[in-house]
Each structure stands twice: as C-alpha cells, then as structure tokens.
Amino acid sequence: MLTRRMLLRGSASLAATALIGRPANAADGDPIRALQRRIEMLSRRAFNQRGIRSAIAVGVVTPDLPKGQLLFAGGDTLINPFGKKLALDAQTPLEIGSVSKVFTSGIYYMLHGPYEGTLGTSLGSRLRLSKAVADIRLKNLAIYEPGLPQDNRSGAYPPGVMKSVKSLFDYMADFVPPNGQGACYAYSNIGWSLLSMAALRIDSTNTDAFVTQYDKRLKQFCAKFDAPNTAVFHANMKPRLPVGYTRRFVALPARSLYRPCNLPGYGSGGIVSNGADMLRYLLYNMGRLPGGLTDPALVYQQTETFRTAACSATGGSPVTGYGWFHTPIQTGRGHATVLSKNGGVPGFTSWMGFTKWQGTGAPSSHGVFVLHNGPRSTGIGTNAMKLLLTT
C-alpha cells in the first residue's frame, strides 16, 4: 500500500510540471476563469493521453467572492470504483486524508478548550501506556513535536500496530519514543491518532466504539459551520466515491477496500467530505462566518507558531501551529503567509490553505481547497493561492 508521504511527494512535482509550467497569472485579469481553465486542462490531458478519469474539486474565496465559489473538472468522464458513471458536483464525496488532523484539533478545542495535560491524564486508566508515552503533552502532539518517530513513510513501527485500538495500546505499553518531546519536529500520524483518542477521553480498546464516538463528535463539530455530510469513512461510501489513482496514476483495483487508513487512525486521516462542506470549513477557518472574527477557537489554533529542528535528516523544519503549517509564499505582489494542510491516502489527495489573518481585525482575504482522486492537490492548491494573490 502506498504511504501518505509517497502520495504527497508525487503531488508537488506532477502539478508543478503540468500546471505551473508558466508564471501564475491570469492573462485576462480573471483568476477564477484562469484556474478553471487550468484544472480542465489537467483533467482533459490526463484522459486524452492516459485514459485517467481525473476528478478535481476546487473551492476559492477572495474579496470579490466572499462566500466562495466551487470549480470542478473531469465530471464528464468520471466513474466510481466499479466502473459506473459518477456525477461530479458539490455533493460528490472524496477522501481528505491528513486534512483530518485540523478537524481533530477543532474537535479537541470544542470539547476541552486549549491543549492541557498529557496522554496519561487524558486517556482512561484501563489503557496501558509506557511512562514516556503517558508523559507526552497533548500540545506537543498537536504542533508536531511529540518525540514519536516520523511515520508518514513505512518502517517506523512494526506491522500490525494500527490494526486495532487494542494493538496500538499493547505496543504503546512498552514503547519508548526515540526523541524528547518538544525537542524536534516529526510528522506523526500515530501521534494524531492518540490525540484524537485523548480528545474523546476513551477508556476502552473497543475499536468500533472509538470510530462511532469520533464520527459523532466530528458531526457535532461540523454542525458549527453547516457541513452536514462530512463523516469518517464507511464501506458503504465506496460506490459513491470516484475511482482513485495512485501517485503514478494507476487506478486502485475494484477489490480495494478504499478505506483511507486503519480504523484507529481515523482522527489522523479517515475523514470523507465533499466540495460543499469543505467550502464551509474553509470559510469558517477564514473567519468569514458569523462570529468568526472573535471565535476563540480560531484565535487559539491559528495564532501561535512553533519551529524546531527536524528529528531526522529528511523531516524538514517547518513553522507549525495547532495542526496547520504556516507557509511563506512569494507572489508578484510580495510576501504572504498561508496557513495550510495537505493530505494523501491511497487514491486521493487534498489541500487547504488561506492567508494569515489573526490580529488584523479582518477575515482572511484569500483561501483555496482542493480535492482530487489522484496526487495533484498540493501542487494545484499552492499554485492557485499564488495565482489569486498575484492577480
């Protein structure tokens, strides 16, 4: 099975080649029209040259489009995993991968407020943790400094650790993290899985009970911004999903489960959403919904930033927040900081980003999300932001 890192690594290079071979600008002065043409070109070229049935959903928010606009490409050739024709519109579900992490952060704040305490003080006494794991502060999990190994590639843990909640805690009962928490950056999917369980205060190793409870709290959180169709993956969603493609644009076989990750990892990467709901979530994070400018959850999760050295030579040293990455972008009009998060699971990628706005007294000016049944979301999203901020 492809790892998320493999999918995300492919997204930037493929998109950069196909989408950004020329400077990001809109010759006719209309960036929305230019973006629509570009995603249509990507989808059409993929189908004409390789028979790839690419579905691209993009949401855009600008000062001229304060309520946002949805753009789609690939709907005329789209099929589901079983080869049946599928519509592409605002309600078409797609897997969002690791963008699930910022949903989990929102769920935590909704239930408990700021990050306080440790895994040991937040999880039930029936769940076994080594002292080193029990002492991990929730805040360090949320800012990607957990001390746990980087695991968005294979090999960080033995096979089967994430098979069930029980197998996860059986392993964590004796596990000693390789790094000191708060000392270095490491992207940890298992860390976010544990954080989602801490948010729910679970005290049982029943995997199905965890999934049910997380889905319930996810829907409670999404009700805040009127996104009723966002949920964790269930097998009955498969016929409504587009066929998924790997980073090399090989279609997932019909026999594939299409489950984005193991069940204990749903708080890290197991959410399915659609264009309509993701646009509402983007507007919410941009402070553009009622009460958004003073929403304490947004102030807390978007203001403070952190940066440490990488735990490994390949880990990088990004500026992080609570779930979000604070990324500098250079445009034709100067420098901007974009809060962003991407995601990749077998067959699907996603990206969401918006200009930093906390402390300005005004909502975020520009925002974009991308959902794709292939590897291109990160490249499309970052370059769409450059296009919007340059025009």
GROMACS .gro file of C-alpha atoms in nm:
model
  391
    1MET     CA    1   0.000   0.000   0.000
    2LEU     CA    2   0.122   0.349  -0.080
    3THR     CA    3   0.218   0.569   0.212
    4ARG     CA    4   0.088   0.922   0.251
    5ARG     CA    5   0.438   1.057   0.207
    6MET     CA    6   0.472   0.881  -0.130
    7LEU     CA    7   0.146   1.032  -0.247
    8LEU     CA    8   0.229   1.380  -0.127
    9ARG     CA    9   0.581   1.371  -0.266
   10GLY     CA   10   0.438   1.299  -0.610
   11SER     CA   11   0.175   1.570  -0.593
   12ALA     CA   12   0.402   1.870  -0.600
   13SER     CA   13   0.623   1.753  -0.885
   14LEU     CA   14   0.337   1.637  -1.107
   15ALA     CA   15   0.137   1.951  -1.054
   16ALA     CA   16   0.435   2.177  -1.099
   17THR     CA   17   0.509   2.016  -1.434
   18ALA     CA   18   0.155   2.010  -1.566
   19LEU     CA   19   0.005   2.320  -1.411
   20ILE     CA   20   0.279   2.570  -1.347
   21GLY     CA   21   0.496   2.544  -1.650
   22ARG     CA   22   0.443   2.917  -1.692
   23PRO     CA   23   0.416   3.200  -1.439
   24ALA     CA   24   0.099   3.204  -1.228
   25ASN     CA   25  -0.102   3.483  -1.382
   26ALA     CA   26  -0.439   3.544  -1.541
   27ALA     CA   27  -0.390   3.700  -1.881
   28ASP     CA   28  -0.748   3.825  -1.896
   29GLY     CA   29  -0.741   3.955  -1.538
   30ASP     CA   30  -0.984   3.690  -1.414
   31PRO     CA   31  -0.803   3.443  -1.186
   32ILE     CA   32  -1.112   3.227  -1.135
   33ARG     CA   33  -1.154   3.175  -1.507
   34ALA     CA   34  -0.782   3.105  -1.539
   35LEU     CA   35  -0.796   2.848  -1.260
   36GLN     CA   36  -1.100   2.680  -1.415
   37ARG     CA   37  -0.918   2.652  -1.747
   38ARG     CA   38  -0.613   2.503  -1.581
   39ILE     CA   39  -0.791   2.228  -1.392
   40GLU     CA   40  -0.994   2.146  -1.703
   41MET     CA   41  -0.669   2.122  -1.899
   42LEU     CA   42  -0.520   1.887  -1.639
   43SER     CA   43  -0.824   1.663  -1.639
   44ARG     CA   44  -0.867   1.660  -2.016
   45ARG     CA   45  -0.500   1.592  -2.081
   46ALA     CA   46  -0.495   1.306  -1.830
   47PHE     CA   47  -0.793   1.143  -2.000
   48ASN     CA   48  -0.682   1.200  -2.359
   49GLN     CA   49  -0.325   1.084  -2.306
   50ARG     CA   50  -0.364   0.807  -2.049
   51GLY     CA   51  -0.733   0.734  -2.003
   52ILE     CA   52  -0.725   0.872  -1.648
   53ARG     CA   53  -1.066   0.976  -1.519
   54SER     CA   54  -0.948   1.261  -1.303
   55ALA     CA   55  -1.188   1.446  -1.072
   56ILE     CA   56  -1.077   1.783  -0.938
   57ALA     CA   57  -1.287   1.991  -0.699
   58VAL     CA   58  -1.160   2.336  -0.602
   59GLY     CA   59  -1.308   2.593  -0.365
   60VAL     CA   60  -1.198   2.956  -0.391
   61VAL     CA   61  -1.262   3.252  -0.160
   62THR     CA   62  -1.148   3.605  -0.248
   63PRO     CA   63  -1.253   3.959  -0.156
   64ASP     CA   64  -1.469   3.957  -0.469
   65LEU     CA   65  -1.614   3.614  -0.378
   66PRO     CA   66  -1.664   3.646  -0.002
   67LYS     CA   67  -1.896   3.343   0.011
   68GLY     CA   68  -1.671   3.138  -0.214
   69GLN     CA   69  -1.710   2.956  -0.542
   70LEU     CA   70  -1.673   2.591  -0.637
   71LEU     CA   71  -1.492   2.480  -0.952
   72PHE     CA   72  -1.493   2.130  -1.099
   73ALA     CA   73  -1.312   1.944  -1.374
   74GLY     CA   74  -1.342   1.588  -1.501
   75GLY     CA   75  -1.709   1.524  -1.441
   76ASP     CA   76  -1.781   1.425  -1.800
   77THR     CA   77  -1.564   1.110  -1.778
   78LEU     CA   78  -1.582   1.026  -1.407
   79ILE     CA   79  -1.660   0.675  -1.285
   80ASN     CA   80  -1.678   0.506  -0.946
   81PRO     CA   81  -1.451   0.218  -0.834
   82PHE     CA   82  -1.679  -0.033  -1.008
   83GLY     CA   83  -1.673   0.143  -1.344
   84LYS     CA   84  -2.015   0.306  -1.323
   85LYS     CA   85  -2.059   0.667  -1.432
   86LEU     CA   86  -2.046   0.911  -1.142
   87ALA     CA   87  -2.154   1.274  -1.119
   88LEU     CA   88  -1.905   1.534  -1.003
   89ASP     CA   89  -2.069   1.815  -0.811
   90ALA     CA   90  -2.080   1.983  -0.470
   91GLN     CA   91  -2.203   1.662  -0.305
   92THR     CA   92  -1.955   1.413  -0.454
   93PRO     CA   93  -1.759   1.258  -0.165
   94LEU     CA   94  -1.380   1.244  -0.168
   95GLU     CA   95  -1.131   1.133   0.095
   96ILE     CA   96  -0.938   1.420   0.258
   97GLY     CA   97  -0.652   1.226   0.420
   98SER     CA   98  -0.442   1.420   0.669
   99VAL     CA   99  -0.653   1.735   0.648
  100SER     CA  100  -0.846   1.528   0.903
  101LYS     CA  101  -0.587   1.642   1.156
  102VAL     CA  102  -0.710   2.000   1.165
  103PHE     CA  103  -1.065   1.870   1.211
  104THR     CA  104  -0.937   1.670   1.509
  105SER     CA  105  -0.776   1.982   1.652
  106GLY     CA  106  -1.109   2.162   1.619
  107ILE     CA  107  -1.290   1.876   1.788
  108TYR     CA  108  -1.045   1.887   2.078
  109TYR     CA  109  -1.096   2.260   2.133
  110MET     CA  110  -1.474   2.222   2.106
  111LEU     CA  111  -1.472   1.963   2.384
  112HIS     CA  112  -1.194   2.089   2.612
  113GLY     CA  113  -1.056   2.427   2.509
  114PRO     CA  114  -0.678   2.482   2.494
  115TYR     CA  115  -0.444   2.185   2.497
  116GLU     CA  116  -0.359   2.094   2.854
  117GLY     CA  117  -0.233   1.783   3.021
  118THR     CA  118  -0.076   1.467   2.885
  119LEU     CA  119  -0.184   1.144   2.723
  120GLY     CA  120  -0.170   0.981   3.064
  121THR     CA  121  -0.402   1.236   3.224
  122SER     CA  122  -0.643   1.238   2.928
  123LEU     CA  123  -0.688   0.870   2.850
  124GLY     CA  124  -0.865   0.624   3.074
  125SER     CA  125  -0.677   0.421   3.333
  126ARG     CA  126  -0.759   0.095   3.155
  127LEU     CA  127  -0.540   0.194   2.860
  128ARG     CA  128  -0.178   0.091   2.907
  129LEU     CA  129   0.097   0.337   2.820
  130SER     CA  130   0.466   0.341   2.897
  131LYS     CA  131   0.565   0.627   3.124
  132ALA     CA  132   0.741   0.803   2.838
  133VAL     CA  133   0.430   0.789   2.618
  134ALA     CA  134   0.195   0.875   2.905
  135ASP     CA  135   0.400   1.188   2.973
  136ILE     CA  136   0.365   1.326   2.619
  137ARG     CA  137   0.189   1.662   2.638
  138LEU     CA  138  -0.114   1.698   2.415
  139LYS     CA  139   0.017   2.032   2.293
  140ASN     CA  140   0.333   1.867   2.163
  141LEU     CA  141   0.124   1.617   1.969
  142ALA     CA  142  -0.073   1.899   1.808
  143ILE     CA  143   0.233   2.101   1.700
  144TYR     CA  144   0.423   1.802   1.552
  145GLU     CA  145   0.683   1.782   1.830
  146PRO     CA  146   0.571   1.462   2.006
  147GLY     CA  147   0.903   1.282   2.036
  148LEU     CA  148   0.747   0.996   1.839
  149PRO     CA  149   0.914   0.883   1.516
  150GLN     CA  150   0.824   1.035   1.183
  151ASP     CA  151   0.582   0.783   1.033
  152ASN     CA  152   0.446   0.923   0.708
  153ARG     CA  153   0.655   0.654   0.543
  154SER     CA  154   0.679   0.283   0.611
  155GLY     CA  155   0.905   0.126   0.869
  156ALA     CA  156   0.858   0.347   1.174
  157TYR     CA  157   0.657   0.081   1.360
  158PRO     CA  158   0.618  -0.295   1.327
  159PRO     CA  159   0.336  -0.420   1.102
  160GLY     CA  160   0.002  -0.453   1.275
  161VAL     CA  161   0.045  -0.180   1.536
  162MET     CA  162  -0.254   0.013   1.395
  163LYS     CA  163  -0.468  -0.293   1.327
  164SER     CA  164  -0.693  -0.210   1.623
  165VAL     CA  165  -0.708   0.020   1.923
  166LYS     CA  166  -0.602  -0.276   2.137
  167SER     CA  167  -0.295  -0.349   1.925
  168LEU     CA  168  -0.198   0.019   1.937
  169PHE     CA  169  -0.207   0.036   2.317
  170ASP     CA  170  -0.045  -0.305   2.355
  171TYR     CA  171   0.250  -0.160   2.166
  172MET     CA  172   0.247   0.176   2.345
  173ALA     CA  173   0.256  -0.001   2.683
  174ASP     CA  174   0.629  -0.065   2.638
  175PHE     CA  175   0.727   0.189   2.374
  176VAL     CA  176   0.997   0.448   2.442
  177PRO     CA  177   0.992   0.736   2.188
  178PRO     CA  178   1.325   0.796   2.013
  179ASN     CA  179   1.326   1.173   2.072
  180GLY     CA  180   1.247   1.410   2.352
  181GLN     CA  181   0.906   1.573   2.319
  182GLY     CA  182   0.921   1.940   2.229
  183ALA     CA  183   1.279   1.899   2.109
  184CYS     CA  184   1.233   1.848   1.736
  185TYR     CA  185   0.981   1.830   1.452
  186ALA     CA  186   0.844   1.492   1.341
  187TYR     CA  187   0.527   1.427   1.142
  188SER     CA  188   0.350   1.158   1.341
  189ASN     CA  189   0.026   1.003   1.222
  190ILE     CA  190   0.015   0.780   1.528
  191GLY     CA  191   0.061   1.090   1.742
  192TRP     CA  192  -0.251   1.246   1.592
  193SER     CA  193  -0.437   0.917   1.631
  194LEU     CA  194  -0.354   0.921   2.001
  195LEU     CA  195  -0.455   1.286   2.022
  196SER     CA  196  -0.795   1.209   1.872
  197MET     CA  197  -0.845   0.940   2.135
  198ALA     CA  198  -0.737   1.181   2.408
  199ALA     CA  199  -0.994   1.430   2.279
  200LEU     CA  200  -1.262   1.167   2.329
  201ARG     CA  201  -1.122   1.062   2.669
  202ILE     CA  202  -1.157   0.699   2.568
  203ASP     CA  203  -1.114   0.429   2.832
  204SER     CA  204  -1.166   0.121   2.617
  205THR     CA  205  -0.981  -0.065   2.344
  206ASN     CA  206  -1.303  -0.126   2.152
  207THR     CA  207  -1.216  -0.007   1.801
  208ASP     CA  208  -1.573   0.020   1.675
  209ALA     CA  209  -1.671   0.224   1.980
  210PHE     CA  210  -1.387   0.467   1.911
  211VAL     CA  211  -1.488   0.507   1.545
  212THR     CA  212  -1.852   0.565   1.639
  213GLN     CA  213  -1.765   0.822   1.905
  214TYR     CA  214  -1.519   1.007   1.681
  215ASP     CA  215  -1.775   1.022   1.400
  216LYS     CA  216  -2.034   1.160   1.643
  217ARG     CA  217  -1.803   1.436   1.764
  218LEU     CA  218  -1.691   1.511   1.408
  219LYS     CA  219  -2.051   1.571   1.306
  220GLN     CA  220  -2.106   1.786   1.615
  221PHE     CA  221  -1.804   1.997   1.518
  222CYS     CA  222  -1.909   2.025   1.153
  223ALA     CA  223  -2.255   2.145   1.257
  224LYS     CA  224  -2.085   2.467   1.373
  225PHE     CA  225  -2.025   2.564   1.011
  226ASP     CA  226  -2.312   2.378   0.842
  227ALA     CA  227  -2.120   2.090   0.687
  228PRO     CA  228  -2.366   1.801   0.733
  229ASN     CA  229  -2.214   1.541   0.501
  230THR     CA  230  -1.863   1.516   0.642
  231ALA     CA  231  -1.803   1.185   0.820
  232VAL     CA  232  -1.549   0.912   0.875
  233PHE     CA  233  -1.514   0.654   0.600
  234HIS     CA  234  -1.759   0.365   0.597
  235ALA     CA  235  -1.760   0.079   0.348
  236ASN     CA  236  -2.100   0.183   0.212
  237MET     CA  237  -1.941   0.504   0.080
  238LYS     CA  238  -1.727   0.320  -0.174
  239PRO     CA  239  -1.980   0.315  -0.463
  240ARG     CA  240  -2.026   0.693  -0.428
  241LEU     CA  241  -1.654   0.770  -0.440
  242PRO     CA  242  -1.467   0.842  -0.763
  243VAL     CA  243  -1.219   0.580  -0.876
  244GLY     CA  244  -0.891   0.659  -0.701
  245TYR     CA  245  -0.545   0.684  -0.857
  246THR     CA  246  -0.200   0.632  -0.709
  247ARG     CA  247   0.079   0.886  -0.739
  248ARG     CA  248   0.172   0.718  -1.069
  249PHE     CA  249  -0.188   0.742  -1.187
  250VAL     CA  250  -0.261   0.372  -1.161
  251ALA     CA  251  -0.626   0.313  -1.076
  252LEU     CA  252  -0.696   0.138  -0.748
  253PRO     CA  253  -0.845  -0.203  -0.824
  254ALA     CA  254  -1.216  -0.251  -0.767
  255ARG     CA  255  -1.135  -0.505  -0.495
  256SER     CA  256  -0.951  -0.239  -0.292
  257LEU     CA  257  -1.127  -0.150   0.033
  258TYR     CA  258  -1.088   0.224  -0.040
  259ARG     CA  259  -1.054   0.268   0.336
  260PRO     CA  260  -0.814   0.562   0.377
  261CYS     CA  261  -0.630   0.422   0.679
  262ASN     CA  262  -0.666   0.173   0.961
  263LEU     CA  263  -0.959   0.239   1.193
  264PRO     CA  264  -0.753   0.365   1.490
  265GLY     CA  265  -0.608   0.628   1.257
  266TYR     CA  266  -0.938   0.787   1.159
  267GLY     CA  267  -0.864   1.100   1.363
  268SER     CA  268  -0.543   1.137   1.168
  269GLY     CA  269  -0.663   1.062   0.816
  270GLY     CA  270  -1.000   0.888   0.794
  271ILE     CA  271  -1.247   1.165   0.701
  272VAL     CA  272  -1.455   1.185   0.382
  273SER     CA  273  -1.605   1.519   0.277
  274ASN     CA  274  -1.730   1.698  -0.035
  275GLY     CA  275  -1.696   2.032  -0.208
  276ALA     CA  276  -1.990   2.199  -0.036
  277ASP     CA  277  -1.877   2.101   0.313
  278MET     CA  278  -1.512   2.184   0.253
  279LEU     CA  279  -1.607   2.529   0.130
  280ARG     CA  280  -1.797   2.587   0.454
  281TYR     CA  281  -1.496   2.465   0.652
  282LEU     CA  282  -1.267   2.696   0.457
  283LEU     CA  283  -1.495   2.994   0.521
  284TYR     CA  284  -1.508   2.902   0.890
  285ASN     CA  285  -1.129   2.894   0.920
  286MET     CA  286  -1.100   3.223   0.732
  287GLY     CA  287  -1.321   3.395   0.992
  288ARG     CA  288  -1.586   3.464   0.729
  289LEU     CA  289  -1.883   3.304   0.905
  290PRO     CA  290  -2.087   3.488   1.172
  291GLY     CA  291  -1.881   3.537   1.487
  292GLY     CA  292  -1.565   3.420   1.315
  293LEU     CA  293  -1.357   3.731   1.376
  294THR     CA  294  -1.370   3.679   1.752
  295ASP     CA  295  -1.406   3.299   1.767
  296PRO     CA  296  -1.170   3.191   2.048
  297ALA     CA  297  -1.117   2.851   1.887
  298LEU     CA  298  -0.979   3.013   1.572
  299VAL     CA  299  -0.771   3.264   1.767
  300TYR     CA  300  -0.612   2.985   1.969
  301GLN     CA  301  -0.549   2.742   1.685
  302GLN     CA  302  -0.421   2.991   1.428
  303THR     CA  303  -0.215   3.250   1.618
  304GLU     CA  304   0.072   3.080   1.798
  305THR     CA  305   0.354   2.933   1.590
  306PHE     CA  306   0.637   2.694   1.664
  307ARG     CA  307   0.959   2.592   1.496
  308THR     CA  308   1.230   2.346   1.593
  309ALA     CA  309   1.493   2.147   1.411
  310ALA     CA  310   1.388   1.826   1.242
  311CYS     CA  311   1.424   1.499   1.431
  312SER     CA  312   1.554   1.333   1.114
  313ALA     CA  313   1.761   1.445   0.818
  314THR     CA  314   1.457   1.417   0.589
  315GLY     CA  315   1.197   1.572   0.817
  316GLY     CA  316   1.234   1.941   0.738
  317SER     CA  317   1.185   2.226   0.981
  318PRO     CA  318   0.852   2.392   0.901
  319VAL     CA  319   0.671   2.657   1.101
  320THR     CA  320   0.377   2.483   1.262
  321GLY     CA  321   0.068   2.574   1.458
  322TYR     CA  322  -0.200   2.352   1.604
  323GLY     CA  323  -0.245   2.121   1.307
  324TRP     CA  324  -0.177   2.394   1.050
  325PHE     CA  325   0.151   2.471   0.878
  326HIS     CA  326   0.241   2.840   0.840
  327THR     CA  327   0.399   2.863   0.497
  328PRO     CA  328   0.556   3.171   0.336
  329ILE     CA  329   0.457   3.233  -0.026
  330GLN     CA  330   0.628   3.477  -0.257
  331THR     CA  331   0.400   3.631  -0.519
  332GLY     CA  332   0.426   3.906  -0.775
  333ARG     CA  333   0.283   4.141  -0.514
  334GLY     CA  334   0.519   4.043  -0.237
  335HIS     CA  335   0.528   3.808   0.058
  336ALA     CA  336   0.230   3.637   0.222
  337THR     CA  337   0.191   3.374   0.491
  338VAL     CA  338  -0.055   3.095   0.423
  339LEU     CA  339  -0.190   2.855   0.684
  340SER     CA  340  -0.220   2.523   0.507
  341LYS     CA  341  -0.258   2.149   0.548
  342ASN     CA  342  -0.245   1.877   0.287
  343GLY     CA  343  -0.340   1.514   0.290
  344GLY     CA  344  -0.282   1.198   0.094
  345VAL     CA  345  -0.418   0.846   0.123
  346PRO     CA  346  -0.417   0.574  -0.143
  347GLY     CA  347  -0.621   0.711  -0.434
  348PHE     CA  348  -0.688   1.061  -0.305
  349THR     CA  349  -0.518   1.385  -0.201
  350SER     CA  350  -0.638   1.714  -0.057
  351TRP     CA  351  -0.510   2.061   0.027
  352MET     CA  352  -0.649   2.362   0.212
  353GLY     CA  353  -0.489   2.700   0.267
  354PHE     CA  354  -0.578   3.060   0.350
  355THR     CA  355  -0.392   3.382   0.414
  356LYS     CA  356  -0.298   3.456   0.774
  357TRP     CA  357  -0.547   3.696   0.929
  358GLN     CA  358  -0.538   3.668   1.307
  359GLY     CA  359  -0.463   4.005   1.464
  360THR     CA  360  -0.560   4.208   1.157
  361GLY     CA  361  -0.919   4.282   1.258
  362ALA     CA  362  -1.038   4.148   0.922
  363PRO     CA  363  -1.107   3.798   0.791
  364SER     CA  364  -0.863   3.611   0.573
  365SER     CA  365  -0.857   3.764   0.226
  366HIS     CA  366  -0.792   3.457   0.011
  367GLY     CA  367  -0.843   3.085   0.054
  368VAL     CA  368  -0.839   2.767  -0.152
  369PHE     CA  369  -0.913   2.400  -0.104
  370VAL     CA  370  -0.854   2.116  -0.349
  371LEU     CA  371  -0.988   1.760  -0.355
  372HIS     CA  372  -0.851   1.518  -0.614
  373ASN     CA  373  -0.883   1.146  -0.686
  374GLY     CA  374  -0.511   1.140  -0.759
  375PRO     CA  375  -0.186   1.302  -0.643
  376ARG     CA  376  -0.214   1.664  -0.757
  377SER     CA  377  -0.393   1.853  -0.479
  378THR     CA  378  -0.090   2.013  -0.315
  379GLY     CA  379   0.051   2.148  -0.640
  380ILE     CA  380  -0.286   2.276  -0.759
  381GLY     CA  381  -0.362   2.436  -0.424
  382THR     CA  382  -0.035   2.615  -0.362
  383ASN     CA  383  -0.019   2.749  -0.714
  384ALA     CA  384  -0.384   2.854  -0.708
  385MET     CA  385  -0.301   3.062  -0.400
  386LYS     CA  386  -0.013   3.224  -0.586
  387LEU     CA  387  -0.244   3.297  -0.878
  388LEU     CA  388  -0.507   3.458  -0.655
  389LEU     CA  389  -0.255   3.663  -0.459
  390THR     CA  390  -0.077   3.784  -0.772
  391THR     CA  391  -0.381   3.891  -0.974
   0.00000   0.00000   0.00000
